[in-house]
Short mmCIF file of C-alpha atoms and ligand atoms in Angstrom, two decimals:
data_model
loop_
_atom_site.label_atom_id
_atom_site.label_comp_id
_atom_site.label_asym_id
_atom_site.label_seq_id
_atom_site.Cartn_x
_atom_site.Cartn_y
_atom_site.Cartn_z
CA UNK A 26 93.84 99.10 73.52
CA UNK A 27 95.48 98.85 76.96
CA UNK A 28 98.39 97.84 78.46
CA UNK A 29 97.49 94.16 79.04
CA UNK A 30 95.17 91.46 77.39
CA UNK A 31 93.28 91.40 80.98
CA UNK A 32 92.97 95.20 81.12
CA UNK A 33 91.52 95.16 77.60
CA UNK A 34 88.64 91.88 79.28
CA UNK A 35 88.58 94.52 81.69
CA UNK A 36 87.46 97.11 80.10
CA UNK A 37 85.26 95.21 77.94
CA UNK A 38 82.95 93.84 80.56
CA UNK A 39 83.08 97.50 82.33
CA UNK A 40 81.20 98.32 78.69
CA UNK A 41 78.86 95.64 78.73
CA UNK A 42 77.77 96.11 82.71
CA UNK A 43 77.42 99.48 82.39
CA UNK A 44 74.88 99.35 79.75
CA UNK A 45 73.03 96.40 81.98
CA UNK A 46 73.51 97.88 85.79
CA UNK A 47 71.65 95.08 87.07
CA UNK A 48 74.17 94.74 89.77
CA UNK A 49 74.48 98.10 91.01
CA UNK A 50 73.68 97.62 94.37
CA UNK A 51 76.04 94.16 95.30
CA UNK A 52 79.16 96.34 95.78
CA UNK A 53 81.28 99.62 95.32
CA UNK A 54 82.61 98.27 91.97
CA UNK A 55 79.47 99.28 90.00
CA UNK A 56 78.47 102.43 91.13
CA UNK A 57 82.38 103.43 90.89
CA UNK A 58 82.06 102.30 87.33
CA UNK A 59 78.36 104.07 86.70
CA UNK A 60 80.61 107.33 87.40
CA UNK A 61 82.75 106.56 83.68
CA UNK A 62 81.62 106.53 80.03
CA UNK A 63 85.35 105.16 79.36
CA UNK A 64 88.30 103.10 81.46
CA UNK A 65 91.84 104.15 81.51
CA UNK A 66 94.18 101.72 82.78
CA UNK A 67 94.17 103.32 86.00
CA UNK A 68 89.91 103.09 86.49
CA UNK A 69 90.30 99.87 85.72
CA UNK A 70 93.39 98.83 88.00
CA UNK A 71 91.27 100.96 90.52
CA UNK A 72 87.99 98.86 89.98
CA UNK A 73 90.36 95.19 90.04
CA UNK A 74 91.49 96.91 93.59
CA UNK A 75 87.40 97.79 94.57
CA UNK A 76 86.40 94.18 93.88
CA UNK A 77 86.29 92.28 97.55
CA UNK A 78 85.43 88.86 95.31
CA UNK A 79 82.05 88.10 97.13
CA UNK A 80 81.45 86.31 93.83
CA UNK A 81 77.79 87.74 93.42
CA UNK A 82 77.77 89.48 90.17
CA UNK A 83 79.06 86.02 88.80
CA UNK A 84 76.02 84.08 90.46
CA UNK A 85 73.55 86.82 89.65
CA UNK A 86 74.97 87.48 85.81
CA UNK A 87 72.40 86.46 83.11
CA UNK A 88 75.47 86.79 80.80
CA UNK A 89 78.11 84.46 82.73
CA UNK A 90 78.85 81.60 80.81
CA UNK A 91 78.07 79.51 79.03
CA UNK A 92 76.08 82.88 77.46
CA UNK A 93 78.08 83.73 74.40
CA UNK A 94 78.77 87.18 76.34
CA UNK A 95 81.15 85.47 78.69
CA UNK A 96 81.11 87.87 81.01
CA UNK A 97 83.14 86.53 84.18
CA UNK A 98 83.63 89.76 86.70
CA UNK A 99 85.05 88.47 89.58
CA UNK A 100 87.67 86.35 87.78
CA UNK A 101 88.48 88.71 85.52
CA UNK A 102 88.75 91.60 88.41
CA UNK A 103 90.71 89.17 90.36
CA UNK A 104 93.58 88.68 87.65
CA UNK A 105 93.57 91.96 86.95
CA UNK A 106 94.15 93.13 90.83
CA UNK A 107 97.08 90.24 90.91
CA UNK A 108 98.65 91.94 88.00
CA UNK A 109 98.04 95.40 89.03
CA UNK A 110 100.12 94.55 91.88
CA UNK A 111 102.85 93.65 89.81
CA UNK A 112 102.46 96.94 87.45
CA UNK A 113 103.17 99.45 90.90
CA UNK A 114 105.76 96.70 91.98
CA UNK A 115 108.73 99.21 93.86
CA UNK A 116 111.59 98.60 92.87
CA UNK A 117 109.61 97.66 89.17
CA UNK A 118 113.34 94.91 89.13
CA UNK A 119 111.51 92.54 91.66
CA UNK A 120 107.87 92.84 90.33
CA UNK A 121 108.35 89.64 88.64
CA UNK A 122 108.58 88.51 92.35
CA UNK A 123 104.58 88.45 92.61
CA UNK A 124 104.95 85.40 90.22
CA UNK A 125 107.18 83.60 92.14
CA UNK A 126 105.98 84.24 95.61
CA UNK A 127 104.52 80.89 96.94
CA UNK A 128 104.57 78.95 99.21
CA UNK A 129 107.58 77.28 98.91
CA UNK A 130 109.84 80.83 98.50
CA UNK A 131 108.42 81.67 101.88
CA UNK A 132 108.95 78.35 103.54
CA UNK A 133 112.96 78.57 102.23
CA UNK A 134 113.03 82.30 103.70
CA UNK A 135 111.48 80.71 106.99
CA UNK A 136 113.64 77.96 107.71
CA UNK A 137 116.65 79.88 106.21
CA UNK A 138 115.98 82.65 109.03
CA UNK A 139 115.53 79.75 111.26
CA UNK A 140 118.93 78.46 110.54
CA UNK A 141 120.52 81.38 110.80
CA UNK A 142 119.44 82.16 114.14
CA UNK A 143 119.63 78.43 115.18
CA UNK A 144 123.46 78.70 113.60
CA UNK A 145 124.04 81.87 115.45
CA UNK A 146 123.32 80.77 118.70
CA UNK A 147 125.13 77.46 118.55
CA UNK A 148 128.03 79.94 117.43
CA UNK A 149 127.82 81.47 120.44
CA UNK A 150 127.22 79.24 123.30
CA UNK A 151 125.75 75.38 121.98
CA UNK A 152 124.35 74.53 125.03
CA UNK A 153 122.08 77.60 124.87
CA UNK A 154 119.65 76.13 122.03
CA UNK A 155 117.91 73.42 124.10
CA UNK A 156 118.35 74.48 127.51
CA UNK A 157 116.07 75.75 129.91
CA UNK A 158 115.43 79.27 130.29
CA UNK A 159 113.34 81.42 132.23
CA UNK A 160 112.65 85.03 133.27
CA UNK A 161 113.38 88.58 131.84
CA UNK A 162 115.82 88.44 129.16
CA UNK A 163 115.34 84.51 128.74
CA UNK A 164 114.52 85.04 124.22
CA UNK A 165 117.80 87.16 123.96
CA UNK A 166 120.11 83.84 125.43
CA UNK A 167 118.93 82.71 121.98
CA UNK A 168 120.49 86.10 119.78
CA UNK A 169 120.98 89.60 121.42
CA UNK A 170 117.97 92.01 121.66
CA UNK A 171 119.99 94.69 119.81
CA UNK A 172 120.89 92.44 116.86
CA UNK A 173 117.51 90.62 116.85
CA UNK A 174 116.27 94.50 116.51
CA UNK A 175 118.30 95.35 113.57
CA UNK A 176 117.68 92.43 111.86
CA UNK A 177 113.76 92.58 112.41
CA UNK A 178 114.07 96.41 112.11
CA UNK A 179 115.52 96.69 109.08
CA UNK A 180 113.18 94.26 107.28
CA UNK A 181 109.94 95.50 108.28
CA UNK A 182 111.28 99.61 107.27
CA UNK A 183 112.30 97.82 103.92
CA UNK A 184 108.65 96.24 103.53
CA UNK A 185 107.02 99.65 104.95
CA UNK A 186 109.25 101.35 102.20
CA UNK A 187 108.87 99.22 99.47
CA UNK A 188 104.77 99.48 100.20
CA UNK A 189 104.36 103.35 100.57
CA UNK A 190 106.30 103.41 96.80
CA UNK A 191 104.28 101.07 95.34
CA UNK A 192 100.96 102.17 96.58
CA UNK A 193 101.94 105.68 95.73
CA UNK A 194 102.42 104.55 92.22
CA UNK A 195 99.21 103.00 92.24
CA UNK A 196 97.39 106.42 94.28
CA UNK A 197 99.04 108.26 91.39
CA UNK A 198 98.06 105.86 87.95
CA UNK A 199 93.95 105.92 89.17
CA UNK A 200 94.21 109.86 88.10
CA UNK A 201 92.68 112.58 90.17
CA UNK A 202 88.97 111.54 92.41
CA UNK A 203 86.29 112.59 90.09
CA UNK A 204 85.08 115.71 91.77
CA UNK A 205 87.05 115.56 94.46
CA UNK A 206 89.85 115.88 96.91
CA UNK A 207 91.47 113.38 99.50
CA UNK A 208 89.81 114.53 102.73
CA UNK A 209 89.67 112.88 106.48
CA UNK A 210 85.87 111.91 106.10
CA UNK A 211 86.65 110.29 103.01
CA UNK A 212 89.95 108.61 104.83
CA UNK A 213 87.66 107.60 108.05
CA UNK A 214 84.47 106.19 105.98
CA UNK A 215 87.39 103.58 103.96
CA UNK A 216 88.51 102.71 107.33
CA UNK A 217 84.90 101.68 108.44
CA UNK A 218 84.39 99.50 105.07
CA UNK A 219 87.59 98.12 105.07
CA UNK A 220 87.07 97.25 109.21
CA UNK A 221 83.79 95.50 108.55
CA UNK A 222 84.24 93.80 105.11
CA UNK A 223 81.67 95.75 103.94
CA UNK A 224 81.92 94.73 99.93
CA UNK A 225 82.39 91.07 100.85
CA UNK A 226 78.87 90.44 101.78
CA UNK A 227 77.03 90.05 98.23
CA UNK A 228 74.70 92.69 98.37
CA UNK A 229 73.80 91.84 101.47
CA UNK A 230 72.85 88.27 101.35
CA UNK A 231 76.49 86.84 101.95
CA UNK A 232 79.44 85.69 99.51
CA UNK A 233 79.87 82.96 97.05
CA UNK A 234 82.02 80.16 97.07
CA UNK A 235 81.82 76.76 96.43
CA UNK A 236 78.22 76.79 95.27
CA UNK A 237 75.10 79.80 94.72
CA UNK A 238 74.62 79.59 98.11
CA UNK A 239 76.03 82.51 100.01
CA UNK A 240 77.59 82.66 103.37
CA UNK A 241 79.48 84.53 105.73
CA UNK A 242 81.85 81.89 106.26
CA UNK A 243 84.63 83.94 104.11
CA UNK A 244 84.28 87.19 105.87
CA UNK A 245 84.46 85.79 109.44
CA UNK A 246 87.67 84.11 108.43
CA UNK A 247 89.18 87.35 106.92
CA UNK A 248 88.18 88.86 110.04
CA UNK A 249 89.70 86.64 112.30
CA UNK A 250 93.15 87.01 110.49
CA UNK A 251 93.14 90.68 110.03
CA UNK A 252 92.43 90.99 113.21
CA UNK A 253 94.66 88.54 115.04
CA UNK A 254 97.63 90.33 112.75
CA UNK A 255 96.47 93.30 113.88
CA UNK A 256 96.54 92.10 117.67
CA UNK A 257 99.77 90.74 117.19
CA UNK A 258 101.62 93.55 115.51
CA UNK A 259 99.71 95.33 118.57
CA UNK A 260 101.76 92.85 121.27
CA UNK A 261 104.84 93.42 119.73
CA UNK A 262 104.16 97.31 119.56
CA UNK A 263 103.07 97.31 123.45
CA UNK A 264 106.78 94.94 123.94
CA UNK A 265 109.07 97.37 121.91
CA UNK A 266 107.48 99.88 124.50
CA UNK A 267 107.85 98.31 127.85
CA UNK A 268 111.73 97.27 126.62
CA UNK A 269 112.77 100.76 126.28
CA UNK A 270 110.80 102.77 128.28
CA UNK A 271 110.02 100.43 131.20
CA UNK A 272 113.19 98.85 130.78
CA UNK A 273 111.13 95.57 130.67
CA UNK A 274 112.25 92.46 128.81
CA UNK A 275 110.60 89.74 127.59
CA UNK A 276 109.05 86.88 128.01
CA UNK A 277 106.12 88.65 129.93
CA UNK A 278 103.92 87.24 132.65
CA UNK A 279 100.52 85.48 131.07
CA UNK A 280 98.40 88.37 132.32
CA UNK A 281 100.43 91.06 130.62
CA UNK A 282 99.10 93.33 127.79
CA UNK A 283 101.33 92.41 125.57
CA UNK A 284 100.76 88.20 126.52
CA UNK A 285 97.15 89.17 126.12
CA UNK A 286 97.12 90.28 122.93
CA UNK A 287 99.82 88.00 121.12
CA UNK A 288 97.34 84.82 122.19
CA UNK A 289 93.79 86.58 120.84
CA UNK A 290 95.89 87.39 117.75
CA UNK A 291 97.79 84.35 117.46
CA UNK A 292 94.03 82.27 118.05
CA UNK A 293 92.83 84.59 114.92
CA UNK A 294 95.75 83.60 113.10
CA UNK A 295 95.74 80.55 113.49
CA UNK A 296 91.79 79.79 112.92
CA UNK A 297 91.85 82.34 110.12
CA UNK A 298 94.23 81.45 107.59
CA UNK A 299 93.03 77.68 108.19
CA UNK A 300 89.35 78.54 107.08
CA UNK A 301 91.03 80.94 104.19
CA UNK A 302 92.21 77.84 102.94
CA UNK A 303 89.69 75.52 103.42
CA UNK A 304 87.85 77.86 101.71
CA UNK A 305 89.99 78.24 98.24
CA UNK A 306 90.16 74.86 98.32
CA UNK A 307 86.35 74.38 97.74
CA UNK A 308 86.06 77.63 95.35
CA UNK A 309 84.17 77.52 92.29
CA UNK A 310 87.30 77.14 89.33
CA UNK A 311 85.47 79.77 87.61
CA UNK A 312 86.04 82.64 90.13
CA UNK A 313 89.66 81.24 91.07
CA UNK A 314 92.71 83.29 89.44
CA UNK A 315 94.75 79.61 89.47
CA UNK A 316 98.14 81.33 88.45
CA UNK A 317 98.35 83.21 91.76
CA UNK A 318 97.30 80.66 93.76
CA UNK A 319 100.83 79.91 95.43
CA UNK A 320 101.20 83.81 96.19
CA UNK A 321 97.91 83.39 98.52
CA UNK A 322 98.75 79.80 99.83
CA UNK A 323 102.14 81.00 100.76
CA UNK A 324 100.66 84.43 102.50
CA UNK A 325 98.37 82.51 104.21
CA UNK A 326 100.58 79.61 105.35
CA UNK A 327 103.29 82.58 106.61
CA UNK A 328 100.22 83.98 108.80
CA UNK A 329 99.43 80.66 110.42
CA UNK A 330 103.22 79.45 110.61
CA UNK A 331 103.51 82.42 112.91
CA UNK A 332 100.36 82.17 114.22
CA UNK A 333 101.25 78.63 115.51
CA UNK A 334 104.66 79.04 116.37
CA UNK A 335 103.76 82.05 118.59
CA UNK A 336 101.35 80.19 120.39
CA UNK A 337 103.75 76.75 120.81
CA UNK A 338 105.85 79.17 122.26
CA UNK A 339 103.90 80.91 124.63
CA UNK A 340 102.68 77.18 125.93
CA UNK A 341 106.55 75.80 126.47
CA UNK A 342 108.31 78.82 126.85
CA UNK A 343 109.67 77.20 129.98
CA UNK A 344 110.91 73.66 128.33
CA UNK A 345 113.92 72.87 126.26
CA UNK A 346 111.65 73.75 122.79
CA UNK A 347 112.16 77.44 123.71
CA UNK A 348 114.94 78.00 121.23
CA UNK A 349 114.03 76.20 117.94
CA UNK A 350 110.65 77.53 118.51
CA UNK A 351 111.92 80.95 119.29
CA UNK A 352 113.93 80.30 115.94
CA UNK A 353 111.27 78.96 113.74
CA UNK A 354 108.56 81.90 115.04
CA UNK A 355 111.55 84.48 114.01
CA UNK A 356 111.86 82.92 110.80
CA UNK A 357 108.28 82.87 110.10
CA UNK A 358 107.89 86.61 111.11
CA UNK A 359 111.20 87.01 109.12
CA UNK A 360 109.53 85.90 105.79
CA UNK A 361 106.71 87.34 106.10
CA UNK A 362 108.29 90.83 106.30
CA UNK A 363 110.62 90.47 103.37
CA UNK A 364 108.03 88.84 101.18
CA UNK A 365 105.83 91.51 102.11
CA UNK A 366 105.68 93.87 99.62
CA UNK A 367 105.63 91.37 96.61
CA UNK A 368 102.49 88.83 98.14
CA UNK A 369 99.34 88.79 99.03
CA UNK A 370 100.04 91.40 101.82
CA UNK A 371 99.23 94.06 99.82
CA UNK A 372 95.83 93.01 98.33
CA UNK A 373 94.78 94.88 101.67
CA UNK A 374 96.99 97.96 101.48
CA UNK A 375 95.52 98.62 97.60
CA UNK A 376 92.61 98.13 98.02
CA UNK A 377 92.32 100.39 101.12
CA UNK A 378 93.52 102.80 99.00
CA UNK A 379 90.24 102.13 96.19
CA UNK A 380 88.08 102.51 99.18
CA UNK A 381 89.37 105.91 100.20
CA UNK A 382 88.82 107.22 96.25
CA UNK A 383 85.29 105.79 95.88
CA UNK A 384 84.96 107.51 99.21
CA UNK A 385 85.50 110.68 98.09
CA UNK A 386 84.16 110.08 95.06
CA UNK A 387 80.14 109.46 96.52
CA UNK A 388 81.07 112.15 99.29
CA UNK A 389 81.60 114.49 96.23
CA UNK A 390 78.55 113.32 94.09
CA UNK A 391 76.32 113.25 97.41
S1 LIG B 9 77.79 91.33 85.84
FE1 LIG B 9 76.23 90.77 84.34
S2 LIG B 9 74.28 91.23 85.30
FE2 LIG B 9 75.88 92.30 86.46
S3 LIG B 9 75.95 94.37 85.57
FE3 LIG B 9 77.48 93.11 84.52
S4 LIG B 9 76.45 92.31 82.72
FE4 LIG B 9 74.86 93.05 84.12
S1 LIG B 10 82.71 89.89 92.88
FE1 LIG B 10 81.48 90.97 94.43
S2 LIG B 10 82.76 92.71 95.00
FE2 LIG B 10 83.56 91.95 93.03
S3 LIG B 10 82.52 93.14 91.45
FE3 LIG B 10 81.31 91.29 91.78
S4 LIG B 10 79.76 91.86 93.29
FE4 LIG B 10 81.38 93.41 93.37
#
């Protein structure tokens, strides 16, 4: 017995594929679980974590229903992941947050963010929310740098904190690498899967959807967010830079770095979460976890709320708009930070962690 009814499917189709195999070669999953004659909780929260949910194994099972097997991997890896999340939750009080985190939670943190700031600056100086302003130092008319810092600051080192103690928890529960150690090859080789999707391709042949028709239509929309969030977080990294050791303030010039890489990232996420979507939308009910479907919605509509709002902003920066759009992009950012740790955010933070330990794990029985 394990510790949930899904751990316990878990572990049951685990027993049934590794007496088949037939799908060794789609993924990481199998040849991870090839490597166990038995599933703790941990193997199997670290197999839920492996599973990229290209859908294949479903498509190419000969015991998928309606065989009386039942034997539904990707769903059942899917809810598994969702509540594995949950299980390394830090602090465990708010792990029942993962059930609440949709869309509409992260909309309210939004526009409350949005109001606050909004509220702040009419505080301040009323006049200052639709004017016109232009120039170094024309965002902070809207709320000080200093304060805009500590507020931003202090929710993104709560979400960095709150992650490192959960995936530790997780690093910790999927036991000791058979065979081996946590080494730099191991750390670099997850960093090349994780960079090009490799597990979401089907074997090869593309991933499942809709239909038993694979594409690449999923993976070049995960690309395009994770790596217009990537570019973004990179703009703001470059800004944080040039205000405190060039003394530079923003808004910056359309051919600056920082300019440069907030629009390729904002285009990503913008495009990306809209094809994310589109996508779940058309998913085949049988490979769809439907309880956490607000937690992705609402991830997804954070990304292109801020994706959007970024770009609006850098297009009428110079107009009137400026400050609710300064607000609403804040507020967007805002949520997405504090919501974080307990949303779809960390499907990628896990399971970069699963890809390190399979990576040691073939390294070692190489
Ligand atoms: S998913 Fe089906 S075909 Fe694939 S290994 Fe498991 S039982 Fe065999
Ligand atoms: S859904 Fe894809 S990634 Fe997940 S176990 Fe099946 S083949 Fe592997």
């Amino acid at each position: 017995m394990h510790g949930t009814r899904t751990l316990d499917e878990a572990d049951r189709l685990m027993t049934v594929c590794n007496s088949c195999r037939y799908c060794e070669g789609l993924c990481a999953v199998f040849p991870a679980m090839e490597m166990r004659r038995a599933f703790s909780d941990g193997d199997l929260n670290y197999l839920a974590n492996l599973c990229h949910a290209c859908g294949a194994c479903y498509v190419d099972c000969q015991f998928s229903p309606p065989h009386e097997f039942n034997v539904n991997v990707p769903k059942t890896l899917a809810v598994a992941r969702a509540e594995s999340y949950a299980a390394y939750a830090w602090p465990q009080a708010l792990s029942g947050a993962f059930a609440r985190n949709g869309l509409v939670i992260s909309m309210v943190a939004a526009l409350s963010m949005a109001a606050f700031i909004l509220g702040f600056a009419a505080l301040n100086e009323r006049g200052v929310l639709f004017g016109v302003h232009t120039g170094p130092g024309a965002f902070y008319k809207l709320m000080p740098h200093n304060a805009m810092a500590a507020l931003f600051g202090a929710a993104f080192l709560y979400a960095v904190l709150a992650l490192v103690m959960s995936v530790r928890a997780f690093w910790r529960d999927i036991g000791p690498p058979i065979g081996g150690r946590a080494d730099g090859g191991s750390i670099f080789q997850a960093m090349r899967d994780a960079g090009e999707l490799r597990y979401l391709h089907g074997g090869g042949v593309g991933c499942y959807n809709e239909d038993d028709k694979p594409t690449d239509r999923r993976k070049l929309f995960h690309h395009l967010t994770f790596y217009g969030f990537v570019l973004c977080f990179a703009a703001t990294s470059v800004a944080t830079l040039y205000h405190y050791l060039l003394g530079r303030e923003a808004p910056y010039p359309w051919w600056d770095l920082p300019v440069l890489l907030g629009t390729l990232g904002g285009i990503g996420l913008v495009i990306g979460p809209v094809g994310l979507f589109a996508a779940k939308m058309r998913r085949d009910p049988a490979l769809l976890d439907e309880q956490r479907y607000g937690m992705d919605v609402g991830f997804n509509a954070m990304l292109l709320l801020t994706g959007l709002t970024g770009m609006l902003l850098l297009v009428l920066r110079e107009t009137g708009a400026m400050g609710p759009l300064l607000a609403l992009h804040l507020g967007a950012v805002f949520a997405l930070f504090i919501t974080m740790p307990y949303g779809k955010f960390v499907h990628g933070i896990y399971r970069f962690a699963a890809l390190v330990r399979y990576a040691q794990e073939r390294r070692t029985a190489a």
